[in-house]
Coordinates of C-alpha atoms and ligand atoms in Angstrom, one line a residue:
Chain P
X28 CA 26.6 12.8 14.7
X29 CA 26.7 14.7 17.9
X30 CA 26.8 18.0 16.0
X31 CA 23.8 17.2 14.0
X32 CA 21.8 16.3 17.2
X33 CA 22.8 19.6 18.8
X34 CA 21.8 21.3 15.7
X35 CA 18.4 19.7 15.5
X36 CA 17.8 20.5 19.1
X37 CA 18.7 24.2 18.6
X38 CA 16.6 24.3 15.5
X39 CA 13.7 22.9 17.5
X40 CA 14.2 25.3 20.3
X41 CA 14.5 28.4 18.2
X42 CA 10.8 29.0 17.4
X43 CA 10.0 28.8 21.2
X44 CA 12.6 31.3 22.1
X45 CA 11.2 33.5 19.3
X46 CA 7.6 33.0 20.6
X47 CA 8.6 34.1 24.1
X48 CA 10.6 37.1 22.6
X49 CA 7.5 38.0 20.6
X50 CA 5.4 37.7 23.7
X51 CA 7.6 40.1 25.6
X52 CA 7.8 42.3 22.7
X53 CA 4.0 42.7 22.3
X54 CA 3.6 43.4 26.0
X55 CA 6.3 46.1 26.0
X56 CA 5.4 47.7 22.6
X57 CA 2.4 49.3 24.2
X58 CA 0.0 48.5 21.4
X59 CA -1.9 46.3 23.9
X60 CA -2.8 47.1 27.4
X61 CA 0.0 45.4 29.4
X62 CA -2.6 44.4 32.1
X63 CA -4.2 42.1 29.6
X64 CA -1.0 40.4 28.8
X65 CA 0.8 38.7 31.7
X66 CA 4.5 38.5 31.1
X67 CA 6.1 35.1 30.5
X68 CA 8.0 35.2 33.8
X69 CA 4.8 36.0 35.6
X70 CA 3.1 33.0 34.0
X71 CA 6.1 30.9 34.9
X72 CA 5.8 32.0 38.6
X73 CA 2.1 31.3 38.5
X74 CA 2.9 27.9 37.2
X75 CA 5.1 27.1 40.0
X76 CA 2.5 28.5 42.4
X77 CA -0.2 26.3 41.0
X78 CA 2.0 23.3 41.0
X79 CA 3.1 23.6 44.6
X80 CA -0.1 25.0 46.2
X81 CA -3.1 24.3 44.1
X82 CA -2.3 20.7 42.9
X83 CA -1.8 21.6 39.3
X84 CA -0.8 17.9 38.8
X85 CA -4.2 16.7 39.6
X86 CA -5.7 18.8 36.9
X87 CA -3.1 17.6 34.4
X88 CA -3.7 14.0 35.5
X89 CA -7.6 14.4 35.3
X90 CA -7.4 15.9 31.8
X91 CA -4.8 13.6 30.4
X92 CA -6.7 10.6 31.7
X93 CA -9.9 11.9 30.1
X94 CA -8.2 12.4 26.8
X95 CA -6.4 9.2 26.9
X96 CA -9.5 7.1 27.7
X97 CA -11.7 9.1 25.2
X98 CA -9.2 8.6 22.4
X99 CA -8.6 4.9 23.3
X100 CA -12.3 4.2 23.3
X101 CA -13.0 6.3 20.1
X102 CA -10.1 4.6 18.2
X103 CA -11.2 1.2 19.4
X104 CA -14.5 1.6 17.7
X105 CA -13.2 3.8 14.8
X106 CA -10.6 1.2 13.7
X107 CA -13.1 -1.6 12.8
X108 CA -15.8 0.8 11.6
X109 CA -13.4 2.8 9.4
X110 CA -11.9 -0.4 8.2
X111 CA -15.2 -2.0 7.0
X112 CA -16.2 1.4 5.4
X113 CA -12.9 1.6 3.5
X114 CA -12.9 -2.0 2.6
X115 CA -16.5 -2.4 1.3
X116 CA -17.2 0.3 -1.1
X117 CA -21.0 -0.1 -0.9
X118 CA -20.8 0.3 2.9
X119 CA -19.0 3.6 2.3
X120 CA -21.6 5.1 -0.2
X121 CA -24.1 4.1 2.4
X122 CA -22.5 5.5 5.6
X123 CA -20.5 8.4 4.0
X124 CA -23.2 11.2 4.3
X125 CA -24.2 10.1 7.8
X126 CA -20.6 10.2 9.1
X127 CA -19.9 13.6 7.6
X128 CA -23.2 14.9 9.0
X129 CA -22.2 13.9 12.6
X130 CA -18.6 14.9 12.1
X131 CA -19.6 18.4 11.2
X132 CA -21.4 19.0 14.5
X133 CA -19.2 20.8 16.9
X134 CA -19.0 18.7 20.2
X135 CA -19.7 21.9 22.2
X136 CA -23.1 22.1 20.6
X137 CA -23.9 18.6 21.8
X138 CA -23.2 19.3 25.4
X139 CA -26.7 20.1 26.5
X140 CA -27.9 16.9 25.0
X141 CA -25.0 14.9 26.5
X142 CA -26.0 16.3 29.9
X143 CA -29.6 15.3 29.4
X144 CA -28.7 11.7 28.5
X145 CA -25.5 11.1 30.4
X146 CA -25.7 13.4 33.4
X147 CA -22.8 15.6 34.5
X148 CA -20.3 13.0 35.7
X149 CA -17.1 11.7 34.2
X150 CA -19.1 9.6 31.7
X151 CA -20.5 12.7 30.1
X152 CA -17.0 14.1 29.5
X153 CA -15.8 10.9 28.1
X154 CA -18.8 10.8 25.7
X155 CA -17.8 14.1 24.3
X156 CA -14.2 13.1 23.8
X157 CA -15.2 9.8 22.5
X158 CA -17.5 11.4 20.0
X159 CA -14.7 13.7 18.8
X160 CA -12.0 11.0 18.6
X161 CA -14.3 8.5 16.9
X162 CA -15.2 10.8 14.0
X163 CA -11.7 12.0 13.5
X164 CA -10.4 8.5 13.5
X165 CA -13.0 6.8 11.4
X166 CA -12.5 9.3 8.6
X167 CA -8.7 8.7 8.6
X168 CA -9.2 5.0 8.7
X169 CA -11.5 4.6 5.8
X170 CA -9.7 7.1 3.6
X171 CA -6.4 5.2 4.2
X172 CA -8.0 1.7 3.9
X173 CA -9.8 2.5 0.8
X174 CA -6.5 3.5 -0.8
X175 CA -4.9 0.1 -0.1
X176 CA -4.1 -1.3 -3.6
X177 CA -5.3 -4.8 -4.5
X178 CA -1.8 -5.6 -5.9
X179 CA -0.5 -7.0 -2.6
X180 CA -3.6 -9.1 -2.0
X181 CA -3.4 -10.5 -5.5
X182 CA 0.3 -11.4 -5.0
X183 CA -0.5 -13.1 -1.8
X184 CA -3.3 -15.1 -3.5
X185 CA -1.1 -16.3 -6.2
X186 CA 1.4 -17.5 -3.6
X187 CA -1.4 -19.5 -2.1
X188 CA -2.6 -17.4 0.8
X189 CA -6.0 -18.2 2.2
X190 CA -8.5 -15.5 3.3
X191 CA -7.3 -15.5 6.9
X192 CA -3.6 -15.5 5.9
X193 CA -4.3 -12.5 3.7
X194 CA -6.0 -10.7 6.5
X195 CA -3.2 -11.4 9.0
X196 CA -0.2 -11.1 6.8
X197 CA -1.2 -8.4 4.3
X198 CA -4.2 -6.4 5.4
X199 CA -3.1 -5.9 9.0
X200 CA 0.4 -4.6 8.1
X201 CA -1.1 -2.3 5.5
X202 CA -3.6 -1.0 8.1
X203 CA -1.2 -0.3 10.9
X204 CA 0.0 3.0 9.4
X205 CA -3.5 4.2 9.1
X206 CA -4.4 3.2 12.7
X207 CA -1.3 5.2 13.9
X208 CA -2.4 8.3 11.8
X209 CA -5.9 7.9 13.2
X210 CA -4.6 7.9 16.7
X211 CA -2.5 11.0 16.2
X212 CA -5.4 12.9 14.6
X213 CA -7.8 11.8 17.3
X214 CA -5.4 12.8 20.0
X215 CA -5.1 16.3 18.5
X216 CA -8.9 16.6 18.2
X217 CA -9.5 15.3 21.7
X218 CA -7.2 17.8 23.2
X219 CA -8.9 20.5 21.3
X220 CA -12.2 19.2 22.6
X221 CA -11.1 18.9 26.2
X222 CA -12.1 22.4 27.3
X223 CA -15.6 21.9 25.9
X224 CA -15.9 18.5 27.6
X225 CA -14.9 20.1 31.0
X226 CA -17.5 22.7 30.5
X227 CA -19.7 20.0 32.1
X228 CA -19.5 20.7 35.8
X229 CA -15.8 19.6 36.1
X230 CA -14.1 20.2 39.4
X231 CA -10.6 19.2 38.2
X232 CA -9.0 19.4 34.8
X233 CA -7.1 21.9 32.8
X234 CA -10.2 22.9 30.9
X235 CA -12.1 23.4 34.2
X236 CA -9.1 25.4 35.6
X237 CA -9.2 27.6 32.5
X238 CA -13.0 28.2 32.8
X239 CA -12.8 29.0 36.6
X240 CA -10.0 31.4 36.0
X241 CA -11.9 33.2 33.2
X242 CA -14.8 33.7 35.8
X243 CA -12.4 35.7 37.9
X244 CA -10.4 37.2 35.1
X245 CA -7.2 35.4 36.1
X246 CA -5.3 35.7 32.9
X247 CA -2.1 34.2 34.2
X248 CA -3.9 31.1 35.2
X249 CA -5.5 30.9 31.8
X250 CA -2.1 31.1 30.2
X251 CA -0.7 28.3 32.4
X252 CA -3.7 26.1 31.5
X253 CA -3.3 26.7 27.8
X254 CA 0.5 26.1 27.8
X255 CA 0.0 22.9 29.8
X256 CA -2.5 21.6 27.3
X257 CA -0.2 22.4 24.4
X258 CA 2.8 20.8 26.1
X259 CA 1.1 17.5 27.0
X260 CA -0.4 17.2 23.6
X261 CA 3.0 17.8 22.2
X262 CA 4.6 15.2 24.3
X263 CA 1.9 12.6 23.5
X264 CA 2.3 13.3 19.9
X265 CA 6.1 12.9 20.1
X266 CA 5.6 9.5 21.9
X267 CA 3.3 8.4 19.2
X268 CA 5.7 9.4 16.5
X269 CA 8.4 7.5 18.2
X270 CA 6.2 4.4 18.2
X271 CA 5.2 5.0 14.6
X272 CA 8.8 5.2 13.3
X273 CA 9.5 2.0 15.2
X274 CA 6.7 0.1 13.8
X275 CA 6.9 1.6 10.3
X276 CA 10.6 1.5 9.6
X277 CA 9.7 -0.2 6.2
X278 CA 7.9 3.0 5.0
X279 CA 9.4 5.0 2.3
X280 CA 8.6 8.1 4.2
X281 CA 8.8 6.8 7.7
X282 CA 7.9 9.5 10.3
X283 CA 11.1 10.6 12.0
Chain E
X29 CA -9.8 -27.9 -32.1
X30 CA -7.0 -28.7 -29.7
X31 CA -3.4 -28.9 -31.0
X32 CA -2.0 -32.4 -31.7
X33 CA 1.0 -32.2 -29.2
X34 CA 0.6 -32.6 -25.5
X35 CA -2.4 -32.0 -23.2
X36 CA -3.7 -28.5 -23.0
X37 CA -3.4 -27.0 -19.6
X38 CA -4.9 -23.6 -20.4
X39 CA -7.2 -22.4 -23.1
X40 CA -8.5 -19.1 -24.3
X41 CA -11.7 -19.9 -26.1
X42 CA -13.1 -17.0 -28.0
X43 CA -12.3 -14.7 -25.3
X44 CA -13.3 -11.0 -25.2
X45 CA -13.1 -8.5 -22.5
X46 CA -14.5 -5.0 -22.1
X47 CA -13.9 -2.5 -19.4
X48 CA -16.7 -0.2 -18.3
X49 CA -15.1 3.3 -18.2
X50 CA -16.6 6.8 -17.8
X51 CA -16.3 7.3 -21.6
X52 CA -18.2 4.1 -22.2
X53 CA -17.3 0.4 -22.9
X54 CA -13.5 -0.1 -23.7
X55 CA -12.9 -3.3 -25.6
X56 CA -9.5 -4.5 -24.6
X57 CA -9.4 -8.2 -25.7
X58 CA -11.2 -9.4 -28.7
X59 CA -12.1 -13.0 -29.8
X60 CA -8.8 -14.5 -28.6
X61 CA -8.4 -18.3 -28.9
X62 CA -5.3 -20.4 -28.2
X63 CA -4.1 -23.3 -26.1
X64 CA -1.2 -23.5 -23.8
X65 CA -0.1 -27.1 -23.6
X66 CA 1.8 -28.8 -20.8
X67 CA 5.4 -27.8 -21.1
X68 CA 4.8 -25.0 -23.5
X69 CA 6.6 -21.7 -23.3
X70 CA 4.3 -19.0 -24.7
X71 CA 5.5 -15.5 -25.2
X72 CA 3.0 -12.8 -25.9
X73 CA 4.2 -9.7 -27.7
X74 CA 2.4 -6.6 -28.8
X75 CA 2.4 -2.8 -28.4
X76 CA 2.0 -1.5 -24.9
X77 CA -1.5 -0.8 -23.7
X78 CA -2.9 -3.3 -26.1
X79 CA -4.4 -5.7 -23.5
X80 CA -1.5 -8.2 -22.8
X81 CA -1.7 -7.8 -19.0
X82 CA -5.5 -7.9 -19.2
X83 CA -5.3 -11.2 -21.1
X84 CA -2.9 -12.8 -18.5
X85 CA -4.9 -11.6 -15.6
X86 CA -7.9 -13.5 -16.9
X87 CA -5.8 -16.7 -16.7
X88 CA -4.5 -15.7 -13.3
X89 CA -8.0 -15.2 -12.1
X90 CA -8.3 -11.6 -11.5
X91 CA -10.5 -10.7 -14.5
X92 CA -13.5 -12.5 -15.9
X93 CA -13.9 -12.4 -19.7
X94 CA -17.0 -10.5 -20.9
X95 CA -17.6 -13.5 -23.4
X96 CA -15.8 -16.6 -24.2
X97 CA -14.1 -18.9 -21.7
X98 CA -10.8 -19.1 -20.1
X99 CA -10.0 -22.6 -18.9
X100 CA -7.3 -24.1 -16.7
X101 CA -6.9 -27.8 -16.2
X102 CA -10.2 -28.4 -17.8
X103 CA -12.2 -26.0 -15.6
X104 CA -13.2 -22.3 -16.1
X105 CA -10.8 -20.1 -14.2
X106 CA -12.7 -19.1 -11.0
X107 CA -10.0 -17.2 -9.1
X108 CA -6.2 -17.0 -8.5
X109 CA -4.4 -20.1 -7.0
X110 CA -0.9 -21.1 -6.1
X111 CA -0.6 -23.6 -9.0
X112 CA -0.5 -20.5 -11.2
X113 CA 2.5 -18.4 -10.0
X114 CA 2.4 -14.8 -11.2
X115 CA 5.2 -12.3 -11.6
X116 CA 3.5 -8.9 -11.8
X117 CA 4.6 -6.1 -14.0
X118 CA 4.6 -3.8 -10.9
X119 CA 6.5 -6.4 -8.9
X120 CA 4.3 -6.2 -5.9
X121 CA 7.2 -6.6 -3.5
X122 CA 5.8 -6.4 0.1
X123 CA 7.3 -3.2 1.5
X124 CA 6.7 -4.1 5.1
X125 CA 8.8 -7.3 4.8
X126 CA 12.5 -7.7 4.6
X127 CA 14.0 -9.2 1.5
X128 CA 14.3 -12.5 3.0
X129 CA 10.8 -12.4 4.5
X130 CA 9.5 -11.6 1.0
X131 CA 10.9 -14.8 -0.3
X132 CA 9.7 -16.7 2.7
X133 CA 6.2 -15.4 2.5
X134 CA 4.9 -18.1 0.2
X135 CA 6.9 -20.8 2.0
X136 CA 5.2 -19.9 5.3
X137 CA 1.7 -20.3 3.8
X138 CA -0.3 -23.3 4.8
X139 CA -1.2 -24.2 1.2
X140 CA 2.5 -24.9 0.3
X141 CA 3.4 -27.3 3.0
X142 CA 7.1 -26.3 3.3
X143 CA 8.7 -27.8 6.4
X144 CA 10.2 -25.1 8.6
X145 CA 13.6 -26.7 8.3
X146 CA 13.6 -26.3 4.5
X147 CA 12.5 -22.7 4.4
X148 CA 15.8 -21.1 5.3
X149 CA 17.7 -23.2 2.8
X150 CA 15.2 -22.3 0.0
X151 CA 15.6 -18.6 0.9
X152 CA 19.4 -18.7 1.0
X153 CA 19.3 -20.5 -2.4
X154 CA 17.2 -17.8 -4.1
X155 CA 19.0 -14.9 -2.3
X156 CA 22.2 -16.1 -3.9
X157 CA 20.8 -16.9 -7.2
X158 CA 19.3 -13.4 -7.5
X159 CA 22.3 -11.7 -6.1
X160 CA 20.4 -10.3 -3.1
X161 CA 22.5 -12.0 -0.4
X162 CA 23.9 -8.6 0.7
X163 CA 20.4 -7.3 1.2
X164 CA 19.0 -10.3 3.1
X165 CA 17.6 -8.1 6.0
X166 CA 17.1 -4.8 4.1
X167 CA 13.6 -3.5 3.4
X168 CA 12.5 -3.1 -0.2
X169 CA 12.7 0.8 0.1
X170 CA 16.5 0.3 -0.1
X171 CA 16.4 -1.7 -3.3
X172 CA 16.8 -0.5 -6.8
X173 CA 14.1 -1.2 -9.4
X174 CA 16.0 -4.1 -10.8
X175 CA 16.5 -5.6 -7.4
X176 CA 12.9 -5.4 -6.6
X177 CA 12.1 -7.1 -9.8
X178 CA 14.5 -9.9 -9.0
X179 CA 13.1 -10.2 -5.5
X180 CA 9.6 -10.6 -7.0
X181 CA 11.0 -13.4 -9.3
X182 CA 12.6 -15.2 -6.4
X183 CA 9.4 -15.0 -4.3
X184 CA 7.5 -16.6 -7.2
X185 CA 10.1 -19.3 -8.0
X186 CA 10.4 -20.2 -4.3
X187 CA 7.1 -21.9 -4.1
X188 CA 7.7 -23.8 -7.3
X189 CA 4.4 -23.2 -9.2
X190 CA 4.0 -25.6 -12.0
X191 CA 2.6 -22.9 -14.3
X192 CA 4.3 -19.5 -14.4
X193 CA 2.6 -16.3 -15.6
X194 CA 5.3 -13.6 -16.0
X195 CA 4.4 -10.1 -17.0
X196 CA 7.4 -8.2 -18.4
X197 CA 9.5 -9.8 -15.7
X198 CA 12.9 -8.6 -16.8
X199 CA 11.8 -5.1 -17.9
X200 CA 13.7 -3.2 -15.2
X201 CA 17.0 -5.1 -15.6
X202 CA 20.2 -4.0 -17.3
X203 CA 21.2 -6.1 -20.4
X204 CA 23.7 -8.3 -18.5
X205 CA 21.3 -9.1 -15.6
X206 CA 18.5 -9.7 -18.0
X207 CA 20.6 -12.2 -19.9
X208 CA 21.5 -13.9 -16.6
X209 CA 17.8 -14.0 -15.7
X210 CA 16.8 -15.5 -19.0
X211 CA 19.4 -18.3 -18.7
X212 CA 18.4 -18.9 -15.2
X213 CA 14.8 -19.3 -16.3
X214 CA 15.8 -21.7 -19.1
X215 CA 17.7 -23.7 -16.4
X216 CA 14.7 -23.8 -14.0
X217 CA 12.5 -25.0 -16.8
X218 CA 14.9 -27.7 -17.8
X219 CA 15.1 -29.1 -14.2
X220 CA 11.6 -28.4 -13.0
X221 CA 9.6 -28.8 -16.2
X222 CA 7.3 -25.8 -16.0
X223 CA 4.7 -24.3 -18.4
X224 CA 5.1 -20.6 -18.9
X225 CA 3.2 -17.6 -20.3
X226 CA 5.5 -14.7 -20.7
X227 CA 4.6 -11.2 -21.7
X228 CA 7.5 -9.3 -23.2
X229 CA 8.4 -6.3 -25.3
X230 CA 11.6 -7.8 -26.6
X231 CA 11.5 -9.8 -29.8
X232 CA 14.8 -11.4 -29.1
X233 CA 13.7 -12.5 -25.6
X234 CA 10.5 -14.0 -27.0
X235 CA 12.5 -16.0 -29.7
X236 CA 15.3 -17.0 -27.2
X237 CA 12.9 -18.3 -24.5
X238 CA 9.7 -19.3 -26.1
X239 CA 8.4 -22.4 -28.0
X240 CA 5.6 -20.4 -29.4
X241 CA 5.1 -16.7 -29.9
X242 CA 1.6 -15.1 -29.9
X243 CA 1.7 -11.7 -31.6
X244 CA -1.2 -9.5 -30.6
X245 CA -2.7 -6.5 -32.3
X246 CA -3.0 -3.0 -31.1
X247 CA -6.0 -2.5 -28.7
X248 CA -8.2 -4.4 -28.7
X249 CA -5.8 -7.3 -28.5
X250 CA -6.6 -9.9 -31.1
X251 CA -4.3 -12.6 -32.4
X252 CA -2.3 -11.4 -35.2
X253 CA -0.2 -14.5 -35.6
X254 CA 1.0 -17.5 -33.7
X255 CA 4.6 -18.5 -34.5
X256 CA 6.1 -21.8 -33.6
X257 CA 9.8 -21.2 -32.7
X258 CA 11.7 -24.0 -34.4
X259 CA 14.6 -24.2 -32.0
X260 CA 14.9 -27.1 -29.5
X261 CA 15.8 -27.0 -25.9
X262 CA 18.3 -26.7 -24.2
X263 CA 19.2 -23.4 -25.7
X264 CA 22.1 -21.1 -25.0
X265 CA 23.2 -17.7 -26.2
X266 CA 24.9 -18.9 -29.3
X267 CA 21.4 -19.4 -30.7
X268 CA 21.1 -15.6 -31.1
X269 CA 24.0 -15.7 -33.6
X270 CA 22.2 -18.2 -35.9
X271 CA 20.9 -16.9 -39.2
X272 CA 17.5 -18.5 -38.6
X273 CA 17.2 -16.5 -35.4
X274 CA 17.8 -13.3 -37.4
X275 CA 15.2 -14.1 -40.0
X276 CA 12.6 -14.9 -37.4
X277 CA 13.5 -11.7 -35.6
X278 CA 13.0 -9.7 -38.7
X279 CA 9.7 -11.3 -39.4
X280 CA 8.3 -10.8 -35.8
X281 CA 9.7 -7.3 -35.7
X282 CA 7.8 -6.4 -38.8
X283 CA 4.6 -7.8 -37.4
X284 CA 5.0 -5.9 -34.1
X285 CA 6.0 -2.7 -35.9
X286 CA 3.0 -2.7 -38.1
X287 CA 0.8 -3.0 -34.9
X288 CA 2.8 -0.2 -33.3
X289 CA 2.1 2.0 -36.2
X290 CA -1.6 1.0 -36.1
X291 CA -1.6 2.0 -32.5
X292 CA 0.0 5.4 -33.3
X293 CA -2.6 6.0 -35.9
X294 CA -5.3 5.2 -33.4
X295 CA -3.8 7.6 -30.9
X296 CA -3.2 10.6 -33.2
X297 CA -6.9 11.5 -33.8
X298 CA -7.6 11.0 -30.0
X299 CA -4.9 13.4 -29.0
X300 CA -6.3 16.1 -31.4
X301 CA -9.7 15.8 -29.8
X302 CA -8.3 16.4 -26.3
Ligands
ADP414 N1 -9.4 -2.2 -14.7 C1 -9.4 -1.4 -15.8 N2 -10.4 -0.5 -16.0 C2 -10.4 0.1 -17.2 N3 -9.4 0.1 -18.2 C3 -8.5 -0.8 -18.0 C4 -8.3 -1.5 -16.8 N4 -7.2 -2.3 -16.8 C5 -6.6 -1.9 -18.0 N5 -7.3 -1.0 -18.7 C6 -7.1 -0.5 -20.1 O1 -6.9 -1.6 -20.9 C7 -5.9 -1.4 -21.8 C8 -5.0 -2.5 -21.8 O2 -4.2 -2.6 -20.6 P1 -3.2 -3.7 -20.4 O3 -3.7 -5.0 -20.4 O4 -2.5 -3.4 -19.1 O5 -2.1 -3.4 -21.5 P2 -0.6 -4.0 -21.8 O6 -0.4 -5.0 -20.7 O7 -0.7 -4.7 -23.1 O8 0.3 -2.8 -21.8 C9 -5.2 0.0 -21.5 O9 -5.8 0.9 -22.3 C10 -5.7 0.2 -20.1 O10 -5.9 1.6 -19.8
MG415 MG1 1.1 -4.7 -19.2

């Protein structure tokens, strides 16, 4: 048991070690101007500096909070909407083109409009993240819900279940996996949209930090920002996967 | 019209059903008429894909006939209901519930009025009867096909429906378990007095269990012949040794085989065209 845990840990670690090695390799190979690639240890030093002197944690907190709120609000709306679209076929035929239309718009293209309608405050950033999470989540939800087989509902009916019992005891358990998938997808999309949302006059946040750094060509700061975003997204995803595997022990292919 | 003995509980009255498919209308059931009387055990037998499940699902309340009427207790069937228990060909075991909770599902529903105190006892009873006691708290993903099928049977029996619709309920079981399940069903019928419609592939099973056998044709399902099984209940396995059993078996097997050949003949030109 212990051996297999250690092995899995090493297996998980190996690609990271490889990535860092590749990073050094590219820098030292001379193919790319070394001044354009800060070395990993320089980035690490910058990270410590930002953490201790520039309040990097504030940026991390600001961004995480935005993503979290945007995803929560987006999913809160996406779950019922996606459910209804998946459940009622006519609703789907009716709403499908519209959803795909809005989903195809890159959030960054909407920023000018968002500024006009929502100003440049926190609300504007949340609107962008909400938009991205909602459309990612709603698609996952309705695809999932529309694939629920009527078999289980029929079984429940023949056992004597009423409408409400069917909803609570059959439809909800069958929907939970899709809600969790929608959450995961939305989280991924929201982190990807974060930098765009922080284009709107943000003072703090990892996206804002990256943009400010790019103005002054501070490559090491940009690297720190990018790695932070990746790490936080990874941690959030791991937490969600933990929750999923707890809630979905019954699934044939439970996420592990 | 109605048969002399007993009161009819269910009636197929010139029932036909067509499905709209991309290739056009598919006629699956054609002009089927027969009564199921209180206490009857009807076995339906015919080649696979002929429309047996479709026929049953009209009585269960999941399909509406295109023409004709399907009646239950004097009314056209409007939808599913707990007085008609169904054991589905695909089992339909709830994957998100443990074995015990699957059996308890029906017992916890308002319609069935089972007191909390009795639920556990009923669950234990069926867990033991179906040989699932060692898996009480397992999820269905850990069960074999045969165990899932037994779980589906237990779940349906637990709410004690008076009318049972069983769609190839023993198909996934090995010979020994199958025989046990057949005998168990005969016991349940003897003690609880149910009316049953059973779909099966097995001629022996049909004769051993049923009071009447409906042989249906290759698609679209029409009635080929309705055969009264002359054996009285209670029955036991020695019945299968009797010469009359063998004669009836040969007769029905011949009927079923001729429909099977008809089906093959239907399929062959179709497979050339594809
Ligand atoms: N909902 C449906 N839509 C279209 N065709 C169907 C549908 N259900 C069943 N069929 C077709 O009807 C025929 C009979 O099916 P079924 O009643 O399941 O047969 P059986 O139970 O006798 O094996 C099959 O050819 C099947 O493909
Ligand atoms: Mg069938």
